[in-house]
Coordinates of C-alpha atoms and ligand atoms in Angstrom, one line a residue:
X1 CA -15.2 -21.1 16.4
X2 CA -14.0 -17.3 17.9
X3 CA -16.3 -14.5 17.9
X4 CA -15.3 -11.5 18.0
X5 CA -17.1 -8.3 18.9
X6 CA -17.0 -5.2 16.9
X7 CA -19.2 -2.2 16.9
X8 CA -20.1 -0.5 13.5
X9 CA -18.6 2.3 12.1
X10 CA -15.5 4.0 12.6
X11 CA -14.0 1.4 14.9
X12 CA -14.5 -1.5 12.5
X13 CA -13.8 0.2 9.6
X14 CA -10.3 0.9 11.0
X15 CA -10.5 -2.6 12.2
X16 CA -10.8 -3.9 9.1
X17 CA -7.8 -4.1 7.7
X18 CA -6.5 -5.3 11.2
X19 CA -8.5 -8.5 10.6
X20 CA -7.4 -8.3 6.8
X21 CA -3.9 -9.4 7.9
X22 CA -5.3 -12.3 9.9
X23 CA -7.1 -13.6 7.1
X24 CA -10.3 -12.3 8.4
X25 CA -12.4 -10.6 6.2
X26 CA -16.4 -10.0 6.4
X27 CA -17.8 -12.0 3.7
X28 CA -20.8 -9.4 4.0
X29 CA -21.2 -5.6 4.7
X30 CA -23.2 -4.5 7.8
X31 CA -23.7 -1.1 5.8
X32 CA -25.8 -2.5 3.3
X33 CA -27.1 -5.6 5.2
X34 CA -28.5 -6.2 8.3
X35 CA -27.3 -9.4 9.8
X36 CA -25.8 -9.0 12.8
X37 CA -24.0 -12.3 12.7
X38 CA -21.1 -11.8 9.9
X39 CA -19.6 -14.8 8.8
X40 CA -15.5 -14.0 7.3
X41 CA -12.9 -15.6 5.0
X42 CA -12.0 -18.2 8.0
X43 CA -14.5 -20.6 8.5
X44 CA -12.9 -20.7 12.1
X45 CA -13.9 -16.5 12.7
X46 CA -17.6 -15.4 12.7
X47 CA -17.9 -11.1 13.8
X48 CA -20.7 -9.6 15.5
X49 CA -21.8 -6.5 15.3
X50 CA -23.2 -4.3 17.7
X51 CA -23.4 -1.4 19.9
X52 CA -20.0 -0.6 21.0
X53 CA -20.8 -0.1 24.8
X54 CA -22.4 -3.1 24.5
X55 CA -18.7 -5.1 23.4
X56 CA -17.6 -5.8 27.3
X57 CA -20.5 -7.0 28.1
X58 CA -20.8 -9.6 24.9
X59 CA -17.0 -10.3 25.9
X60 CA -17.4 -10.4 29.6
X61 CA -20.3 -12.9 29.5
X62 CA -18.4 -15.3 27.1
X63 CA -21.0 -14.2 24.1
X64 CA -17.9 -13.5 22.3
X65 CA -14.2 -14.2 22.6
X66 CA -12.9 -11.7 21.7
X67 CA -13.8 -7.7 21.2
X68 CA -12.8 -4.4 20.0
X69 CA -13.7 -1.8 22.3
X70 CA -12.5 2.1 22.8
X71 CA -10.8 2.9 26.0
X72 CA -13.3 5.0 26.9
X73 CA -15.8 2.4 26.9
X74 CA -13.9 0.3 29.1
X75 CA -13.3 2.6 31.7
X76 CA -16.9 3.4 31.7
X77 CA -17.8 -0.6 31.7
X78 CA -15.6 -1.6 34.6
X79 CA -13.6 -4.0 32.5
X80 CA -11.9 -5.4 35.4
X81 CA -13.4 -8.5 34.1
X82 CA -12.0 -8.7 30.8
X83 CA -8.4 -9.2 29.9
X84 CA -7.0 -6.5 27.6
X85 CA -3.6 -7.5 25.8
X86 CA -3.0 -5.0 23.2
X87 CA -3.7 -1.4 22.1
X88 CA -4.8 -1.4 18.7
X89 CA -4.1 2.0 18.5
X90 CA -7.2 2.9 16.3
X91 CA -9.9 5.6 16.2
X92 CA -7.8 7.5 18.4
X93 CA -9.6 10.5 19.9
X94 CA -9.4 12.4 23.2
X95 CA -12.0 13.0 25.7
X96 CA -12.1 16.1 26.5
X97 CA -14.4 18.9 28.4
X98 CA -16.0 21.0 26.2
X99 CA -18.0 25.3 26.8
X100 CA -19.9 27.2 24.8
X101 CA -17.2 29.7 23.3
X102 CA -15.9 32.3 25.2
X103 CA -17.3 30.3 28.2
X104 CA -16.0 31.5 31.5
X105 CA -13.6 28.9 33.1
X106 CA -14.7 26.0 34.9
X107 CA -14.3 26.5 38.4
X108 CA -16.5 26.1 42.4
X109 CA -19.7 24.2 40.9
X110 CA -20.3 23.1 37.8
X111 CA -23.3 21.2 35.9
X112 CA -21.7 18.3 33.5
X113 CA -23.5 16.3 30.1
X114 CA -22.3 13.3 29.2
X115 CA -22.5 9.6 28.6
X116 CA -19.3 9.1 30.5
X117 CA -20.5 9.2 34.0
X118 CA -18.1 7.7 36.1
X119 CA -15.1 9.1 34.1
X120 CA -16.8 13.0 34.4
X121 CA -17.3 12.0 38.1
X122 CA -13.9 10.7 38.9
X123 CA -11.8 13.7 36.8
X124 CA -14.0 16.5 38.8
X125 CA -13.5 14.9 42.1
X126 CA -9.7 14.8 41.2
X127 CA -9.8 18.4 40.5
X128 CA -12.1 19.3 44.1
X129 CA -14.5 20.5 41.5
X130 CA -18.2 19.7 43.0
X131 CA -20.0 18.2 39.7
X132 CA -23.6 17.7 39.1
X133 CA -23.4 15.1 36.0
X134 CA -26.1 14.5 34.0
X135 CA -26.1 11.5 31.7
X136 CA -27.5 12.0 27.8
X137 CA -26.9 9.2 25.4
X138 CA -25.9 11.2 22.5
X139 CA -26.0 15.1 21.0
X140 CA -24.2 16.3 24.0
X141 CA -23.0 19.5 22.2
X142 CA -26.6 20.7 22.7
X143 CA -26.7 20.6 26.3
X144 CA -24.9 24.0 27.0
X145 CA -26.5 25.8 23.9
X146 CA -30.2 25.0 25.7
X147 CA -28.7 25.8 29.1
X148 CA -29.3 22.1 30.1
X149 CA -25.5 22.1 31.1
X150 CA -22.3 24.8 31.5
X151 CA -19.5 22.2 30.3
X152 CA -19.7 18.2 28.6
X153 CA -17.7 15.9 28.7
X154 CA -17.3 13.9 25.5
X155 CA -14.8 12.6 22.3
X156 CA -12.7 15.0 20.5
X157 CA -11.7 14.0 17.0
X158 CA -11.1 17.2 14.4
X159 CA -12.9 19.2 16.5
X160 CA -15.7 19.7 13.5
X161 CA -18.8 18.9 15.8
X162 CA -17.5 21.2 18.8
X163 CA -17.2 24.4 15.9
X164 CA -20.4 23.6 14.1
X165 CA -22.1 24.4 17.4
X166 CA -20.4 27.3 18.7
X167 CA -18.8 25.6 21.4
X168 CA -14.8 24.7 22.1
X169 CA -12.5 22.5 23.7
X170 CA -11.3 22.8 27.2
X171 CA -9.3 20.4 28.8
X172 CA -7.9 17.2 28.2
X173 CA -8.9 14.0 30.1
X174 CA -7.2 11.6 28.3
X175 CA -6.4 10.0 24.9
X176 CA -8.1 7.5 23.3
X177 CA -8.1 4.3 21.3
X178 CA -9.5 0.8 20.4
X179 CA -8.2 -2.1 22.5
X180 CA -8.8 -5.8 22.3
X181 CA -10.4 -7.2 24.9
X182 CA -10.5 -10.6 25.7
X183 CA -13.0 -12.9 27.6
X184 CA -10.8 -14.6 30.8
X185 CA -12.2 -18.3 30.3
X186 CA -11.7 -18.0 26.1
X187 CA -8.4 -17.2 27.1
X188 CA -8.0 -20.3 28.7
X189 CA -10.2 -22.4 26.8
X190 CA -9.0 -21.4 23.4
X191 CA -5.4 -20.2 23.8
X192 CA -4.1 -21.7 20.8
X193 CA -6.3 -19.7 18.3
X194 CA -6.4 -16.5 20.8
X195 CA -2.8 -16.6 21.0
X196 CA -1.9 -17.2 17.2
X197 CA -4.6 -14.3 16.4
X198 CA -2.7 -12.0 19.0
X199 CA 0.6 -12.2 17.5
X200 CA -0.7 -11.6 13.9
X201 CA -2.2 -8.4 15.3
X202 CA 1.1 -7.3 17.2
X203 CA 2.9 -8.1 13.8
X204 CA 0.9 -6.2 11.6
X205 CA 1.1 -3.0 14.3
X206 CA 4.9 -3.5 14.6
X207 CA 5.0 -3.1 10.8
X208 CA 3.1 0.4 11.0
Ligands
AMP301 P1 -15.1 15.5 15.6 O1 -16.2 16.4 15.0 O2 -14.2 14.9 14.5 O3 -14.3 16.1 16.7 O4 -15.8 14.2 16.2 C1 -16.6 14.3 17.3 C2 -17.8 13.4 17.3 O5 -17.5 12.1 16.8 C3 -18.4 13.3 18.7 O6 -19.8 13.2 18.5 C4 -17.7 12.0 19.2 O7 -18.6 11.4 20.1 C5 -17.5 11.2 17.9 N1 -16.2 10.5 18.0 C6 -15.0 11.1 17.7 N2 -14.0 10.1 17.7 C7 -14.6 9.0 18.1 C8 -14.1 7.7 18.3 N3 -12.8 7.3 18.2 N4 -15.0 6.7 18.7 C9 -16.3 7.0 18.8 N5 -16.9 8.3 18.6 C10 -16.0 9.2 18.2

């Protein structure tokens, strides 16, 4: 049996027809039911679904085989303990920095928002820029609105969210997208499965 981990939403909707071309396809929908355990087309492939910082730690700890992860996540992880083969190249985004419009540029000392700690702290400290980060779990587009923050640091896709509150983006830190991750003794254990999945997902992205 492979597991592999996927979180819900826009990374395994866009994963979906990934898996399609595998022959792997969710014989139930985790938008209208609530097992977390999803059984597919292959009797050999079972998804589960969960949190998607959560993924490298199901993959690293051999919960499951395989996962689907954004690149942000895995910087943010550590994933030195994973293998990562391929870049799916889906729900790509950027991380960016983000002001209130018309925000004076960010420069000397500067109080940071977001769930990406270590990647805020590591781009500030590469620009000499002293950084006091504080970590939110979600709605970080509030933060400089309530003065909790001057700048955050967080995923730009359209851009929508940043407009709706009055804020823009600033600079880019880099771009995004969904690898697959794989669990170092899986990769060993089941190479023949791991391997034949692989080269059905480099097919299918060759073809697009
Ligand atoms: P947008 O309004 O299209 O710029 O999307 C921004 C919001 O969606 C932010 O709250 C982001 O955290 C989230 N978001 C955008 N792209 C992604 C992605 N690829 N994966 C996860 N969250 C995303």
């Amino acid at each position: 049996m492979l597991t592999i981990a996927v979180s819900k939403g826009r990374i395994y909707e866009e994963a979906l027809p990934l898996l399609a071309e595998a022959g792997i396809v969710p014989t139930d929908d985790p938008k209208t039911c609530r097992k977390l355990i999803l059984n597919t087309t292959r009797p050999d492939v079972q998804l589960v679904i969960i949190r998607a910082t959560d993924v490298p730690t199901f993959v690293e700890y051999g919960a499951a085989d395989l996962g689907i992860a954004g690149k942000d996540v895995l910087i943010e992880h550590g994933a030195e303990s994973l293998y990562e083969p391929l870049d799916l190249g889906i729900a790509r985004c950027r991380l960016m920095t983000a002001t209130r419009k018309n925000a004076p540029p960010i420069t000397g000392r500067v109080r940071v928002a977001t769930k990406f700690v270590k990647i805020a702290q590591r781009y500030f400290a590469s620009l000499g820029i002293q950084a006091e980060i504080i970590k939110l779990y979600g709605s970080m587009e509030l933060a400089p609105l309530v003065g909790l923050a001057d700048c955050i640091v967080d995923l730009v896709d359209t851009g929508n969210t940043l407009k709706a509150n009055d804020m823009e983006p600033r600079d880019l830190i880099m771009n995004i997208s969904s690898r697959l991750v794989v669990n170092k003794a899986a990769m060993k254990m089941k190479n023949a499965p791991i391997a034949e999945l692989l080269a059905q997902f480099e097919r299918t992205l060759a073809q697009r």
